PDB file of C-alpha atoms in Angstrom:
ATOM      1  CA  GLU A 212     -10.109 -11.317 -11.371  1.00  0.00           C
ATOM      2  CA  ASP A 213      -6.966 -11.002  -9.012  1.00  0.00           C
ATOM      3  CA  GLN A 214      -7.796 -11.359  -5.489  1.00  0.00           C
ATOM      4  CA  VAL A 215      -6.078 -11.198  -2.187  1.00  0.00           C
ATOM      5  CA  THR A 216      -7.477 -12.724   1.222  1.00  0.00           C
ATOM      6  CA  GLN A 217      -5.957 -12.040   4.530  1.00  0.00           C
ATOM      7  CA  SER A 218      -6.786 -13.782   7.665  1.00  0.00           C
ATOM      8  CA  PRO A 219      -7.583 -13.164  10.386  1.00  0.00           C
ATOM      9  CA  GLU A 220      -8.834  -9.488  10.314  1.00  0.00           C
ATOM     10  CA  ALA A 221      -7.603  -9.019  13.921  1.00  0.00           C
ATOM     11  CA  LEU A 222      -5.311 -11.056  16.278  1.00  0.00           C
ATOM     12  CA  ARG A 223      -4.686 -10.257  19.970  1.00  0.00           C
ATOM     13  CA  LEU A 224      -1.494 -11.843  21.318  1.00  0.00           C
ATOM     14  CA  GLN A 225       0.302 -11.895  24.541  1.00  0.00           C
ATOM     15  CA  GLU A 226       3.842 -10.389  24.490  1.00  0.00           C
ATOM     16  CA  GLY A 227       6.246 -13.483  23.633  1.00  0.00           C
ATOM     17  CA  GLU A 228       3.382 -15.425  22.089  1.00  0.00           C
ATOM     18  CA  SER A 229       4.155 -16.743  18.462  1.00  0.00           C
ATOM     19  CA  SER A 230       1.588 -16.957  16.062  1.00  0.00           C
ATOM     20  CA  SER A 231       1.264 -16.546  11.891  1.00  0.00           C
ATOM     21  CA  LEU A 232      -0.611 -14.215   9.505  1.00  0.00           C
ATOM     22  CA  ASN A 233      -2.435 -15.975   6.576  1.00  0.00           C
ATOM     23  CA  CYS A 234      -2.201 -14.304   3.157  1.00  0.00           C
ATOM     24  CA  SER A 235      -4.199 -16.259   0.368  1.00  0.00           C
ATOM     25  CA  TYR A 236      -3.850 -15.088  -3.294  1.00  0.00           C
ATOM     26  CA  THR A 237      -5.188 -15.882  -6.820  1.00  0.00           C
ATOM     27  CA  VAL A 238      -2.836 -13.685  -8.793  1.00  0.00           C
ATOM     28  CA  SER A 239      -2.483 -14.425 -12.600  1.00  0.00           C
ATOM     29  CA  GLY A 240       1.229 -15.077 -13.042  1.00  0.00           C
ATOM     30  CA  LEU A 241       2.355 -14.018  -9.684  1.00  0.00           C
ATOM     31  CA  ARG A 242       5.710 -11.998  -9.977  1.00  0.00           C
ATOM     32  CA  GLY A 243       6.050 -10.875  -6.612  1.00  0.00           C
ATOM     33  CA  LEU A 244       4.047 -11.229  -3.347  1.00  0.00           C
ATOM     34  CA  PHE A 245       4.863  -7.864  -0.763  1.00  0.00           C
ATOM     35  CA  TRP A 246       4.226  -7.736   2.841  1.00  0.00           C
ATOM     36  CA  TYR A 247       3.758  -4.214   4.630  1.00  0.00           C
ATOM     37  CA  ARG A 248       3.533  -2.905   7.885  1.00  0.00           C
ATOM     38  CA  GLN A 249       0.915  -0.089   8.566  1.00  0.00           C
ATOM     39  CA  ASP A 250       0.593   1.795  11.875  1.00  0.00           C
ATOM     40  CA  PRO A 251      -1.897   4.182  12.837  1.00  0.00           C
ATOM     41  CA  GLY A 252      -2.059   7.327  10.736  1.00  0.00           C
ATOM     42  CA  LYS A 253       0.490   6.454   8.912  1.00  0.00           C
ATOM     43  CA  GLY A 254       1.641   5.114   5.283  1.00  0.00           C
ATOM     44  CA  PRO A 255       2.298   1.198   4.606  1.00  0.00           C
ATOM     45  CA  GLU A 256       6.010   0.460   5.509  1.00  0.00           C
ATOM     46  CA  PHE A 257       7.808  -2.000   3.146  1.00  0.00           C
ATOM     47  CA  LEU A 258       8.949  -5.503   4.736  1.00  0.00           C
ATOM     48  CA  PHE A 259       9.203  -7.920   2.421  1.00  0.00           C
ATOM     49  CA  THR A 260       9.352  -9.113  -1.573  1.00  0.00           C
ATOM     50  CA  LEU A 261       9.102 -13.034  -1.995  1.00  0.00           C
ATOM     51  CA  TYR A 262       9.482 -13.884  -5.855  1.00  0.00           C
ATOM     52  CA  SER A 263       9.098 -17.611  -6.050  1.00  0.00           C
ATOM     53  CA  ALA A 264       7.103 -20.765  -4.021  1.00  0.00           C
ATOM     54  CA  GLY A 265       9.781 -21.905  -1.439  1.00  0.00           C
ATOM     55  CA  GLU A 266      10.947 -18.723  -0.786  1.00  0.00           C
ATOM     56  CA  GLU A 267      11.708 -17.131   2.870  1.00  0.00           C
ATOM     57  CA  LYS A 268      12.814 -14.028   4.341  1.00  0.00           C
ATOM     58  CA  GLU A 269      13.726 -12.787   7.563  1.00  0.00           C
ATOM     59  CA  LYS A 270      13.531  -9.411   9.671  1.00  0.00           C
ATOM     60  CA  GLU A 271      13.919  -9.504  13.473  1.00  0.00           C
ATOM     61  CA  ARG A 272      11.036 -11.338  14.767  1.00  0.00           C
ATOM     62  CA  LEU A 273       9.221 -11.371  11.574  1.00  0.00           C
ATOM     63  CA  LYS A 274       9.772 -14.275   8.720  1.00  0.00           C
ATOM     64  CA  ALA A 275       7.638 -14.305   5.609  1.00  0.00           C
ATOM     65  CA  THR A 276       7.317 -17.648   3.345  1.00  0.00           C
ATOM     66  CA  LEU A 277       5.329 -18.475   0.395  1.00  0.00           C
ATOM     67  CA  THR A 278       3.781 -21.186  -1.608  1.00  0.00           C
ATOM     68  CA  LYS A 279       1.974 -21.581  -4.858  1.00  0.00           C
ATOM     69  CA  LYS A 280      -1.610 -20.503  -3.201  1.00  0.00           C
ATOM     70  CA  GLU A 281      -0.464 -18.320  -0.049  1.00  0.00           C
ATOM     71  CA  SER A 282       2.233 -16.535   2.131  1.00  0.00           C
ATOM     72  CA  PHE A 283       2.466 -16.420   5.485  1.00  0.00           C
ATOM     73  CA  LEU A 284       4.336 -13.752   8.034  1.00  0.00           C
ATOM     74  CA  HIS A 285       5.470 -15.481  11.174  1.00  0.00           C
ATOM     75  CA  ILE A 286       5.879 -13.666  14.307  1.00  0.00           C
ATOM     76  CA  THR A 287       8.114 -15.050  16.875  1.00  0.00           C
ATOM     77  CA  ALA A 288       8.292 -13.973  20.451  1.00  0.00           C
ATOM     78  CA  PRO A 289       6.494 -10.595  19.497  1.00  0.00           C
ATOM     79  CA  LYS A 290       6.710  -7.446  21.384  1.00  0.00           C
ATOM     80  CA  PRO A 291       4.384  -4.678  21.912  1.00  0.00           C
ATOM     81  CA  GLU A 292       5.853  -2.448  19.288  1.00  0.00           C
ATOM     82  CA  ASP A 293       5.350  -5.126  16.647  1.00  0.00           C
ATOM     83  CA  SER A 294       1.610  -3.999  17.050  1.00  0.00           C
ATOM     84  CA  ALA A 295       0.522  -2.713  13.588  1.00  0.00           C
ATOM     85  CA  THR A 296      -1.881  -3.558  10.552  1.00  0.00           C
ATOM     86  CA  TYR A 297       0.222  -6.263   8.550  1.00  0.00           C
ATOM     87  CA  LEU A 298      -1.026  -6.015   4.479  1.00  0.00           C
ATOM     88  CA  CYS A 299      -0.078  -8.423   1.769  1.00  0.00           C
ATOM     89  CA  ALA A 300      -0.196  -7.557  -1.950  1.00  0.00           C
ATOM     90  CA  GLY A 301       0.668  -9.292  -5.070  1.00  0.00           C
ATOM     91  CA  VAL A 302       1.898  -8.540  -8.641  1.00  0.00           C
ATOM     92  CA  GLY A 303       0.733 -10.102 -11.548  1.00  0.00           C
ATOM     93  CA  ASP A 304       2.838 -10.755 -15.157  1.00  0.00           C
ATOM     94  CA  PHE A 305       3.400  -8.516 -17.478  1.00  0.00           C
ATOM     95  CA  GLY A 306       0.936  -6.477 -18.640  1.00  0.00           C
ATOM     96  CA  ASN A 307      -0.930  -6.957 -15.416  1.00  0.00           C
ATOM     97  CA  GLU A 308       1.450  -5.222 -12.986  1.00  0.00           C
ATOM     98  CA  LYS A 309      -0.545  -3.158 -10.616  1.00  0.00           C
ATOM     99  CA  LEU A 310      -0.466  -4.237  -6.899  1.00  0.00           C
ATOM    100  CA  THR A 311      -3.776  -5.843  -5.615  1.00  0.00           C
ATOM    101  CA  PHE A 312      -3.885  -5.450  -1.779  1.00  0.00           C
ATOM    102  CA  GLY A 313      -5.405  -7.730   0.935  1.00  0.00           C
ATOM    103  CA  THR A 314      -7.511  -5.914   3.632  1.00  0.00           C
ATOM    104  CA  GLY A 315      -4.665  -6.575   6.057  1.00  0.00           C
ATOM    105  CA  THR A 316      -4.691  -8.241   9.579  1.00  0.00           C
ATOM    106  CA  ARG A 317      -4.502  -5.807  12.801  1.00  0.00           C
ATOM    107  CA  LEU A 318      -2.431  -7.194  15.070  1.00  0.00           C
ATOM    108  CA  THR A 319      -2.336  -6.414  18.966  1.00  0.00           C
ATOM    109  CA  ILE A 320       0.577  -7.555  21.303  1.00  0.00           C
ATOM    110  CA  ILE A 321      -0.664  -7.269  24.997  1.00  0.00           C
ATOM    111  CA  PRO A 322       2.317  -6.542  27.338  1.00  0.00           C
TER     112      PRO A 322
ATOM    113  CA  ASN B 125      15.520  11.340   3.786  1.00  0.00           C
ATOM    114  CA  ALA B 126      12.132  12.425   3.123  1.00  0.00           C
ATOM    115  CA  GLY B 127      11.088   9.837   0.779  1.00  0.00           C
ATOM    116  CA  VAL B 128       7.482  10.389  -0.582  1.00  0.00           C
ATOM    117  CA  THR B 129       5.907  13.260   1.181  1.00  0.00           C
ATOM    118  CA  GLN B 130       1.952  14.473   0.865  1.00  0.00           C
ATOM    119  CA  THR B 131       0.193  17.322   1.199  1.00  0.00           C
ATOM    120  CA  PRO B 132      -1.969  18.636   3.037  1.00  0.00           C
ATOM    121  CA  LYS B 133      -2.265  15.930   5.485  1.00  0.00           C
ATOM    122  CA  PHE B 134      -6.031  16.813   6.273  1.00  0.00           C
ATOM    123  CA  ARG B 135      -8.583  18.407   4.708  1.00  0.00           C
ATOM    124  CA  VAL B 136     -12.321  18.939   5.087  1.00  0.00           C
ATOM    125  CA  LEU B 137     -14.114  19.986   1.896  1.00  0.00           C
ATOM    126  CA  LYS B 138     -18.067  20.725   0.799  1.00  0.00           C
ATOM    127  CA  THR B 139     -19.579  18.793  -1.852  1.00  0.00           C
ATOM    128  CA  GLY B 140     -18.857  20.254  -5.156  1.00  0.00           C
ATOM    129  CA  GLN B 141     -15.473  22.043  -3.987  1.00  0.00           C
ATOM    130  CA  SER B 142     -12.267  21.429  -5.614  1.00  0.00           C
ATOM    131  CA  MET B 143      -8.905  20.500  -4.447  1.00  0.00           C
ATOM    132  CA  THR B 144      -5.354  19.301  -5.315  1.00  0.00           C
ATOM    133  CA  LEU B 145      -3.720  16.964  -3.490  1.00  0.00           C
ATOM    134  CA  LEU B 146       0.508  17.063  -3.923  1.00  0.00           C
ATOM    135  CA  CYS B 147       3.235  14.165  -3.698  1.00  0.00           C
ATOM    136  CA  ALA B 148       6.670  14.645  -4.260  1.00  0.00           C
ATOM    137  CA  GLN B 149       9.449  12.046  -3.584  1.00  0.00           C
ATOM    138  CA  ASP B 150      13.088  12.476  -3.744  1.00  0.00           C
ATOM    139  CA  MET B 151      14.325   9.181  -5.027  1.00  0.00           C
ATOM    140  CA  ASN B 152      14.262   9.579  -8.357  1.00  0.00           C
ATOM    141  CA  HIS B 153      11.537   7.119  -8.914  1.00  0.00           C
ATOM    142  CA  GLU B 154      10.102   6.855 -12.521  1.00  0.00           C
ATOM    143  CA  TYR B 155       6.779   5.439 -11.390  1.00  0.00           C
ATOM    144  CA  MET B 156       4.350   7.027  -9.079  1.00  0.00           C
ATOM    145  CA  TYR B 157       0.899   5.931  -7.967  1.00  0.00           C
ATOM    146  CA  TRP B 158      -2.042   7.254  -6.120  1.00  0.00           C
ATOM    147  CA  TYR B 159      -4.398   4.797  -4.093  1.00  0.00           C
ATOM    148  CA  ARG B 160      -7.327   5.298  -1.799  1.00  0.00           C
ATOM    149  CA  GLN B 161      -7.798   3.474   1.477  1.00  0.00           C
ATOM    150  CA  ASP B 162     -11.249   2.767   2.764  1.00  0.00           C
ATOM    151  CA  PRO B 163     -12.429   0.686   5.891  1.00  0.00           C
ATOM    152  CA  GLY B 164     -12.766  -3.023   5.331  1.00  0.00           C
ATOM    153  CA  MET B 165     -11.092  -2.418   1.735  1.00  0.00           C
ATOM    154  CA  GLY B 166      -7.570  -2.838   0.425  1.00  0.00           C
ATOM    155  CA  LEU B 167      -5.671  -0.307  -1.002  1.00  0.00           C
ATOM    156  CA  ARG B 168      -7.248   0.629  -4.396  1.00  0.00           C
ATOM    157  CA  LEU B 169      -5.145   2.428  -7.641  1.00  0.00           C
ATOM    158  CA  ILE B 170      -6.997   5.628  -8.404  1.00  0.00           C
ATOM    159  CA  HIS B 171      -4.099   6.741 -11.180  1.00  0.00           C
ATOM    160  CA  TYR B 172      -0.863   5.961 -11.903  1.00  0.00           C
ATOM    161  CA  SER B 173       2.309   7.502 -14.034  1.00  0.00           C
ATOM    162  CA  VAL B 174       5.162   5.806 -15.870  1.00  0.00           C
ATOM    163  CA  GLY B 175       7.214   8.588 -16.220  1.00  0.00           C
ATOM    164  CA  GLU B 176       7.202  12.676 -16.507  1.00  0.00           C
ATOM    165  CA  GLY B 177       4.367  13.614 -18.536  1.00  0.00           C
ATOM    166  CA  THR B 178       2.279  10.194 -18.571  1.00  0.00           C
ATOM    167  CA  THR B 179      -0.575   8.841 -16.508  1.00  0.00           C
ATOM    168  CA  ALA B 180      -2.806   6.041 -16.785  1.00  0.00           C
ATOM    169  CA  LYS B 181      -6.069   4.861 -15.111  1.00  0.00           C
ATOM    170  CA  GLY B 182      -6.437   2.578 -12.243  1.00  0.00           C
ATOM    171  CA  GLU B 183      -9.068   0.701 -10.841  1.00  0.00           C
ATOM    172  CA  VAL B 184     -10.863   3.361  -9.442  1.00  0.00           C
ATOM    173  CA  PRO B 185     -10.241   6.238 -11.644  1.00  0.00           C
ATOM    174  CA  ASP B 186     -13.914   8.251 -11.702  1.00  0.00           C
ATOM    175  CA  GLY B 187     -14.183  11.789 -10.090  1.00  0.00           C
ATOM    176  CA  TYR B 188     -10.429  12.100 -10.341  1.00  0.00           C
ATOM    177  CA  ASN B 189      -7.767  13.648 -12.495  1.00  0.00           C
ATOM    178  CA  VAL B 190      -3.938  13.332 -12.238  1.00  0.00           C
ATOM    179  CA  SER B 191      -0.649  15.374 -13.552  1.00  0.00           C
ATOM    180  CA  ARG B 192       2.866  14.334 -13.696  1.00  0.00           C
ATOM    181  CA  LEU B 193       4.398  17.457 -15.031  1.00  0.00           C
ATOM    182  CA  LYS B 194       7.753  16.754 -13.122  1.00  0.00           C
ATOM    183  CA  LYS B 195       9.262  13.791 -12.566  1.00  0.00           C
ATOM    184  CA  GLN B 196       9.308  14.143  -8.500  1.00  0.00           C
ATOM    185  CA  ASN B 197       5.869  15.643  -8.388  1.00  0.00           C
ATOM    186  CA  PHE B 198       2.280  13.695  -8.833  1.00  0.00           C
ATOM    187  CA  LEU B 199      -0.900  15.796  -8.370  1.00  0.00           C
ATOM    188  CA  LEU B 200      -4.336  14.116  -7.564  1.00  0.00           C
ATOM    189  CA  GLY B 201      -7.410  16.567  -8.457  1.00  0.00           C
ATOM    190  CA  LEU B 202     -10.907  16.450  -7.443  1.00  0.00           C
ATOM    191  CA  GLU B 203     -13.013  18.755  -9.580  1.00  0.00           C
ATOM    192  CA  SER B 204     -16.363  18.471  -7.863  1.00  0.00           C
ATOM    193  CA  ALA B 205     -15.865  16.405  -4.578  1.00  0.00           C
ATOM    194  CA  ALA B 206     -18.543  14.087  -3.609  1.00  0.00           C
ATOM    195  CA  PRO B 207     -19.099  12.522  -0.107  1.00  0.00           C
ATOM    196  CA  SER B 208     -18.270   9.008  -1.699  1.00  0.00           C
ATOM    197  CA  GLN B 209     -14.544  10.696  -1.925  1.00  0.00           C
ATOM    198  CA  THR B 210     -14.132  10.875   1.694  1.00  0.00           C
ATOM    199  CA  SER B 211     -11.013   8.504   2.211  1.00  0.00           C
ATOM    200  CA  VAL B 212      -7.618   8.370   3.286  1.00  0.00           C
ATOM    201  CA  TYR B 213      -5.427   8.870  -0.127  1.00  0.00           C
ATOM    202  CA  PHE B 214      -1.902   7.427  -0.134  1.00  0.00           C
ATOM    203  CA  CYS B 215       0.699   8.325  -2.800  1.00  0.00           C
ATOM    204  CA  ALA B 216       3.354   6.100  -3.545  1.00  0.00           C
ATOM    205  CA  SER B 217       6.696   5.740  -5.989  1.00  0.00           C
ATOM    206  CA  SER B 218       8.794   2.929  -7.235  1.00  0.00           C
ATOM    207  CA  TYR B 219      11.993   2.677  -9.516  1.00  0.00           C
ATOM    208  CA  LEU B 220      10.379   0.050 -11.551  1.00  0.00           C
ATOM    209  CA  LEU B 221       6.731  -1.044 -12.432  1.00  0.00           C
ATOM    210  CA  GLY B 222       5.976  -4.590 -11.150  1.00  0.00           C
ATOM    211  CA  ASN B 223       8.005  -6.601  -8.949  1.00  0.00           C
ATOM    212  CA  GLN B 224       9.830  -3.713  -7.141  1.00  0.00           C
ATOM    213  CA  PRO B 225       8.453  -2.445  -4.051  1.00  0.00           C
ATOM    214  CA  GLN B 226       6.557   0.816  -3.674  1.00  0.00           C
ATOM    215  CA  HIS B 227       7.111   3.415  -1.071  1.00  0.00           C
ATOM    216  CA  PHE B 228       4.402   5.262   0.509  1.00  0.00           C
ATOM    217  CA  GLY B 229       3.750   8.609   1.667  1.00  0.00           C
ATOM    218  CA  ASP B 230       1.841   9.045   4.861  1.00  0.00           C
ATOM    219  CA  GLY B 231      -1.103   9.802   3.399  1.00  0.00           C
ATOM    220  CA  THR B 232      -4.045  12.884   3.132  1.00  0.00           C
ATOM    221  CA  ARG B 233      -7.424  12.451   5.248  1.00  0.00           C
ATOM    222  CA  LEU B 234      -9.828  14.024   3.286  1.00  0.00           C
ATOM    223  CA  SER B 235     -13.754  14.223   4.327  1.00  0.00           C
ATOM    224  CA  ILE B 236     -16.294  15.660   2.101  1.00  0.00           C
ATOM    225  CA  LEU B 237     -19.461  16.835   3.992  1.00  0.00           C
TER     226      LEU B 237
END
């Protein structure tokens, strides 16, 4: 059974304090690893797709990386507006194309 | 630019009542999905559709039915609501199935008393 595990469950950082969120996965034939941001009372907002080990993508203060077992979301010099829950999800091989979501990391940036 | 729109945003039902949640997308996506999100659990797929007139079961389909009569709309029905169906329901759509991102609505918060 496919599984995606995120850690930590919650993270509090001071503004400007860089850190990383972890997403470990066991998804058979992984064809894509997605990162989403979810604000309270809102739906998940798409951030990145990573397709193969070694791939990296960046957007403002966020950088996502992928290995054969896990993905990291690095947050550099975060601001209070980066506070949100970050979700990762994996999609498997042909015939197993439904997303498996982790439970998320709730990130709080303290001014 | 609306994207994915869900109605209603909030609803309270009594056990045994029925209701329909509506999802509409304006991105001409072929694929649409219904998820539920519960505390401490990841988003779980209820049903999905790979095109107009087609539907398929996801991970947790029991107690729900769906219909996709028009490409842009995907309806989720609860025939006889149960307290275990108290949750936040999200609709999503995507251009392709698989390794293309899904775009989500802002959810329907449903409480069953």
